[in-house]
C-alpha positions as a printed Julia matrix, in Angstrom:
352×3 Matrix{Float64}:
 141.23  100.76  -13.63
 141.63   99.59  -10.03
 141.17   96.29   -8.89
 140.2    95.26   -5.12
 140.91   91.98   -3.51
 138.81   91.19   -0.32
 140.44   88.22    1.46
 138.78   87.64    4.39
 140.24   85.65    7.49
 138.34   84.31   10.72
 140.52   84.19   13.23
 140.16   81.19   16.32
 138.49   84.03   18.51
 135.92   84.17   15.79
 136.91   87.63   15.1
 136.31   88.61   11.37
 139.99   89.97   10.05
 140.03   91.18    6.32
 142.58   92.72    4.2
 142.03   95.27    1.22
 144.96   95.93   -1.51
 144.74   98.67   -4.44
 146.78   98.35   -7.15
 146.29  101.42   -9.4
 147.38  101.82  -12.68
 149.74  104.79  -12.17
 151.55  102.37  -10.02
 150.15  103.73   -6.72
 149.89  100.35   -4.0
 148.02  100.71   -0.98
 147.06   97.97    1.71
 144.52   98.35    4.04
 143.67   95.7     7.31
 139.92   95.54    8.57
 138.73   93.79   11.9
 135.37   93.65   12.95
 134.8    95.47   16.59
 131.97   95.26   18.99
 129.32   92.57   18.39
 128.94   90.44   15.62
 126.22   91.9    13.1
 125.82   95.56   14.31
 126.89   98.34   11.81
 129.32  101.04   13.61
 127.14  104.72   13.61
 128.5   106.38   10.54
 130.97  109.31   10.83
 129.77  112.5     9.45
 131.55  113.94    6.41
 131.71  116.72    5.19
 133.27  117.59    1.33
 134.8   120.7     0.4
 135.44  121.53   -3.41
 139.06  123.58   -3.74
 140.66  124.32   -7.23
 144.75  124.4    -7.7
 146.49  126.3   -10.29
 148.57  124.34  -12.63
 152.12  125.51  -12.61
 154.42  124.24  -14.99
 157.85  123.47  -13.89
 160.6   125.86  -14.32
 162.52  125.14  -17.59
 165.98  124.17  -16.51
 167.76  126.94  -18.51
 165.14  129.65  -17.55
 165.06  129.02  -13.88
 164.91  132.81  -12.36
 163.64  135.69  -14.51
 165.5   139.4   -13.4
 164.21  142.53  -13.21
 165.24  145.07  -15.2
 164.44  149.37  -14.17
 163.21  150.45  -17.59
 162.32  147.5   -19.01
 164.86  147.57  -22.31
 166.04  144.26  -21.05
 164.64  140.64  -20.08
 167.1   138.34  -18.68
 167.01  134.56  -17.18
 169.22  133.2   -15.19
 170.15  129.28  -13.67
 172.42  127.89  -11.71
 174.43  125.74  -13.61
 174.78  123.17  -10.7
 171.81  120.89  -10.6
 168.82  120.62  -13.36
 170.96  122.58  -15.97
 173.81  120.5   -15.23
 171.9   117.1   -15.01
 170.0   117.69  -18.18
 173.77  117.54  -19.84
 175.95  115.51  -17.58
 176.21  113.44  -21.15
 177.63  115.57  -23.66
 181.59  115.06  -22.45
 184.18  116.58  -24.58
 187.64  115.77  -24.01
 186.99  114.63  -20.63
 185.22  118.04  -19.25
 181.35  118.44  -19.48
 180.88  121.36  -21.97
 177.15  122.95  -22.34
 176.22  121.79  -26.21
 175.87  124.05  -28.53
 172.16  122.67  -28.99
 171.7   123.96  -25.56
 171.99  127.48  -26.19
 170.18  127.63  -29.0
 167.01  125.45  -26.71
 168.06  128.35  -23.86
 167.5   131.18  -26.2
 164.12  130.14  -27.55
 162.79  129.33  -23.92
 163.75  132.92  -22.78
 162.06  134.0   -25.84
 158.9   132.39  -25.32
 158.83  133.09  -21.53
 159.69  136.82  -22.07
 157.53  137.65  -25.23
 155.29  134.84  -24.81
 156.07  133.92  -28.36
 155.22  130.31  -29.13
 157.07  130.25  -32.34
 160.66  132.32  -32.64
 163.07  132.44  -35.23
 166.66  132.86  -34.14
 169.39  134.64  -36.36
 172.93  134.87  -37.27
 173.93  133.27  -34.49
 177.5   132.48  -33.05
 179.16  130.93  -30.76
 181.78  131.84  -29.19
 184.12  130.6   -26.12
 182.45  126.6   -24.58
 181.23  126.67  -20.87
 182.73  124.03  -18.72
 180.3   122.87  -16.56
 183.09  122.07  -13.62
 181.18  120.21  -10.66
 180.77  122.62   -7.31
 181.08  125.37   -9.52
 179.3   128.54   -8.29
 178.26  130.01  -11.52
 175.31  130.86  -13.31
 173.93  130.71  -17.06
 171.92  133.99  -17.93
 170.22  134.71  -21.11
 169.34  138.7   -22.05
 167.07  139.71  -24.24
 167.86  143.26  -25.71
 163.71  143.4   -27.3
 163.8   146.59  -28.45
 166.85  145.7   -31.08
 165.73  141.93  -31.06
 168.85  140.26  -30.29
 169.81  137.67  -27.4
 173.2   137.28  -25.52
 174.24  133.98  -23.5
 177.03  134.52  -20.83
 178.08  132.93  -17.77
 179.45  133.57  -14.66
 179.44  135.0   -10.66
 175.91  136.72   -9.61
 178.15  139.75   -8.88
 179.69  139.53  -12.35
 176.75  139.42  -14.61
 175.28  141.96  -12.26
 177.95  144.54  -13.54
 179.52  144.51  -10.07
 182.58  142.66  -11.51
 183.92  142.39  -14.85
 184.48  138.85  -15.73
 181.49  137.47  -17.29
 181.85  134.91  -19.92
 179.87  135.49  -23.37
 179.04  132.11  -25.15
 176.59  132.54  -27.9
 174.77  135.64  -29.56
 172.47  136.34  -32.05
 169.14  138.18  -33.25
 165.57  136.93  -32.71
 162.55  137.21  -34.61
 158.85  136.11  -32.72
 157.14  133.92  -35.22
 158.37  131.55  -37.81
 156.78  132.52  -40.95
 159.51  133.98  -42.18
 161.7   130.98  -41.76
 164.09  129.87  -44.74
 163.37  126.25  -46.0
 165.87  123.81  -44.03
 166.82  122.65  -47.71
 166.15  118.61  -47.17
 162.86  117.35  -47.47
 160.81  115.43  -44.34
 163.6   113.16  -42.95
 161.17  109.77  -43.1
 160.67  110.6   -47.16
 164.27  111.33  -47.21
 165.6   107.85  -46.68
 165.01  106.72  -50.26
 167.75  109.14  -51.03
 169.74  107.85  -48.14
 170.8   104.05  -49.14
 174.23  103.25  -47.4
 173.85  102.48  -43.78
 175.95  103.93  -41.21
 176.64  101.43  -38.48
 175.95  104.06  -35.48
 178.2   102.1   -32.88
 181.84  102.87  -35.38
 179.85  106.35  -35.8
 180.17  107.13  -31.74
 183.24  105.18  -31.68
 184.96  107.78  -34.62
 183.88  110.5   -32.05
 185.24  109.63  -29.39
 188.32  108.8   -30.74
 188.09  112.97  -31.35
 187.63  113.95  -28.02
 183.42  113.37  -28.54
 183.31  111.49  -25.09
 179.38  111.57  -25.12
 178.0   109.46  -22.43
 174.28  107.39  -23.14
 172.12  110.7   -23.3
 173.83  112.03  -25.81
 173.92  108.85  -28.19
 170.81  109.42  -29.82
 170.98  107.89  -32.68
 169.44  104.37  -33.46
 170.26  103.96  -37.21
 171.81  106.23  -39.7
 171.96  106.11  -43.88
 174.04  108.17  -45.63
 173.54  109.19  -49.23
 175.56  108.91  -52.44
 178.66  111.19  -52.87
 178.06  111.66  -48.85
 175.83  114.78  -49.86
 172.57  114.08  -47.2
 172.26  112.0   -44.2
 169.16  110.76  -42.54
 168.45  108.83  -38.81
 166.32  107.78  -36.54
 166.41  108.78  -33.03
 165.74  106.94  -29.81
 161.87  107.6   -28.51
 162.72  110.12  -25.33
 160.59  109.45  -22.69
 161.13  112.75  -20.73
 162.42  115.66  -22.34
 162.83  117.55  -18.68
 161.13  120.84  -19.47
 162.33  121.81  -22.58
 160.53  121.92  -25.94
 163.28  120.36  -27.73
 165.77  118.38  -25.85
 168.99  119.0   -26.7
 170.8   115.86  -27.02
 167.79  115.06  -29.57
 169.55  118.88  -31.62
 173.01  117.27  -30.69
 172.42  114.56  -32.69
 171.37  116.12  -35.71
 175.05  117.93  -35.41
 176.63  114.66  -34.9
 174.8   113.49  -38.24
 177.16  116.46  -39.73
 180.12  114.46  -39.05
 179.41  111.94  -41.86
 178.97  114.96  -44.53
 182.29  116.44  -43.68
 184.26  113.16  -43.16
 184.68  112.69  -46.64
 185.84  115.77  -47.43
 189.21  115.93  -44.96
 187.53  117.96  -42.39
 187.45  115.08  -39.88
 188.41  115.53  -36.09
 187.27  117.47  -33.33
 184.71  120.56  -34.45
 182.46  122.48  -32.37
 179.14  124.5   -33.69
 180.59  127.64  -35.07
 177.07  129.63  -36.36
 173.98  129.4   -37.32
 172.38  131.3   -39.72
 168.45  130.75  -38.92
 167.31  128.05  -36.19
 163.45  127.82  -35.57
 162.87  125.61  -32.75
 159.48  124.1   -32.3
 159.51  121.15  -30.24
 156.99  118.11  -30.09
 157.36  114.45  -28.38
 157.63  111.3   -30.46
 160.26  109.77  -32.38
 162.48  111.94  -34.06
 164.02  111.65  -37.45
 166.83  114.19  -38.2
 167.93  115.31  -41.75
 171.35  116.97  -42.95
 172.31  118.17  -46.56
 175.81  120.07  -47.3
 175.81  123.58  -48.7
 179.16  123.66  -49.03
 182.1   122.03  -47.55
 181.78  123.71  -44.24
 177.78  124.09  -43.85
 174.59  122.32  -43.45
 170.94  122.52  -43.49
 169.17  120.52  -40.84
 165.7   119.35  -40.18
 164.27  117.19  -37.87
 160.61  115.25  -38.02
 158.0   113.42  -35.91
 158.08  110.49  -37.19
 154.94  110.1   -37.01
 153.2   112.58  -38.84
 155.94  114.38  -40.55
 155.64  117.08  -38.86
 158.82  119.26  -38.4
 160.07  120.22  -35.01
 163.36  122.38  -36.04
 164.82  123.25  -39.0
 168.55  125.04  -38.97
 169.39  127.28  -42.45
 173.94  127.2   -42.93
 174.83  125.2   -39.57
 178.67  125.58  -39.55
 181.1   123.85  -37.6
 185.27  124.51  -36.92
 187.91  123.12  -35.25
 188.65  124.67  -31.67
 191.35  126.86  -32.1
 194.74  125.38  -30.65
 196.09  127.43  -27.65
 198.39  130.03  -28.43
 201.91  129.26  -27.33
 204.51  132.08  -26.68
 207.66  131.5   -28.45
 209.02  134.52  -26.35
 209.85  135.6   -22.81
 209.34  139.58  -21.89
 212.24  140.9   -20.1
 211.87  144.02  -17.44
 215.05  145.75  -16.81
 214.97  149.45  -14.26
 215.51  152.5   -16.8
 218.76  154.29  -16.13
């Protein structure tokens, strides 16, 4: 509600001076000051006013990896496009690897459900054999711009980056990052293999201190900043098999339906399945073999079980209801590959 104050203050001229303050609940404060005029008693003539009814269309803001939709002649293709500069690059300033910003992995798996949904109008997709391939470095003052394609008639997506003119076709140096196939609905989706993440904590006894857990990551090269430190607590279970957390609450998830540090740190929850096993140190996402996306606000509770010693399942919840928000079928991470170093030199001599 709002609540009105009416001081009221009679000056020596025996002028009545009044003041009126509104302090709304959405945190809106206005102050108004009142004086009588002309003589003491007499009500000023009332203004006439006149109300006019108008109605304004709700838009929705643009979702930060889906900022521009372009037009394609025949219509075999829908693509997005963003600048990476600005909301794309503020919504993962966080996620630092090895001192560079790097787009998450997460990220283009968010990206290529939003372009989905925006250019099918699909509110539930299924995403498919997925890979990833070379990171994008989101370099400050960069001019370059993340576009997602959709091919619809074969039902697959493509992520690249680059120059306007080079993911126009006018030059040929566009960057691909992730690809995959797409399916609208998620009926068909595999079970994630754990069960609801809250349930799943019986399983889960050991607990993970989560501030050696970010600490062990960044002594890879996992330089994540606040954002993308998700996780509150973290239990492990025995023979390091499953993993369960809780997340922070996220108070604005900027657009998306699933933010992606909340994805993120269902990957990082990876790291404790694999530690054991001598495949510690710096790995990126590799592929996916199903992701369904869903999205929903709330705390978050994600879920990883091993498949083998190189894949996952992953699930997150609302805590609240159980309800699941994503589920990922044979997440698989590697090591970035080490750059190749010529043990040769190539030496050009004129032909007689």
């Amino acid at each position: 509600g709002v609540h009105l104050a009416l001081p009221v203050h009679l000056s020596t001229s025996g002028v009545a001076a009044g003041g009126v303050s509104s302090f709304g609940y959405g945190g809106t404060i206005a102050h108004v000051v009142l004086r009588a005029v002309g003589r003491s008693g007499e009500p000023a003539p009332a203004a006439s006013v006149i109300y006019r009814r108008r109605a304004y269309a709700w838009r929705q803001p643009a979702h930060p990896f889906v900022q521009e939709q372009v037009a394609d002649a025949d219509g075999a293709i829908v693509a997005f496009r963003s600048r990476v500069s600005g909301a794309l690059r503020a919504l993962v300033a966080h996620h630092v690897v090895q001192g560079r910003v790097l787009f998450p992995g997460a990220g283009y798996l968010e990206a290529a459900r939003a372009a989905c949904s925006a250019g099918a109008g699909a509110s539930a997709v299924a995403l498919r054999r997925v890979h990833f391939m070379q990171p994008l470095a989101l370099d400050a003052g960069a001019d370059v711009w993340l576009e997602i394609s959709l091919m619809t008639g074969a039902q697959r997506f493509e992520v690249r980056s680059g120059s306007l003119a080079a993911l126009s076709g006018a030059e040929d140096d566009a960057s691909p990052h992730c690809a995959g196939a797409f399916a609208l609905g998620s009926s068909g989706a595999r079970a994630a293999g754990p069960i609801c993440a809250p349930a799943s904590r019986a399983a889960c006894a050991r607990s993970v201190g989560v501030r050696a857990l970010y600490a062990s990551l960044h002594g890879v090269g996992l330089e994540y900043g606040p954002v993308h430190r998700p996780l509150a607590a973290s239990w492990v279970g025995a023979g390091s098999r499953e993993a369960t957390s809780r997340l922070e609450r996220r108070r604005d998830r900027a657009g998306t339906a699933l933010h992606p540090a909340d994805l993120d740190g269902a990957f990082q929850l990876t790291s404790l399945l694999w530690a054991s096993g001598g495949s510690g140190g710096l790995r990126l996402p590799s592929s996916v073999e199903e992701a369904v996306l869903i999205g929903g606000a709330g705390v978050l509770w994600p879920s990883v079980s091993a498949a083998d010693a190189a894949s996952a399942s992953v699930r997150l919840d609302r805590e609240v209801d159980c309800t699941c928000v994503a589920r990922l079928y044979r997440f698989q991470s590697r090591a970035p590959a080490a750059p190749s170093r010529h043990l040769y030199v190539t030496e050009w001599r004129p032909a007689d």
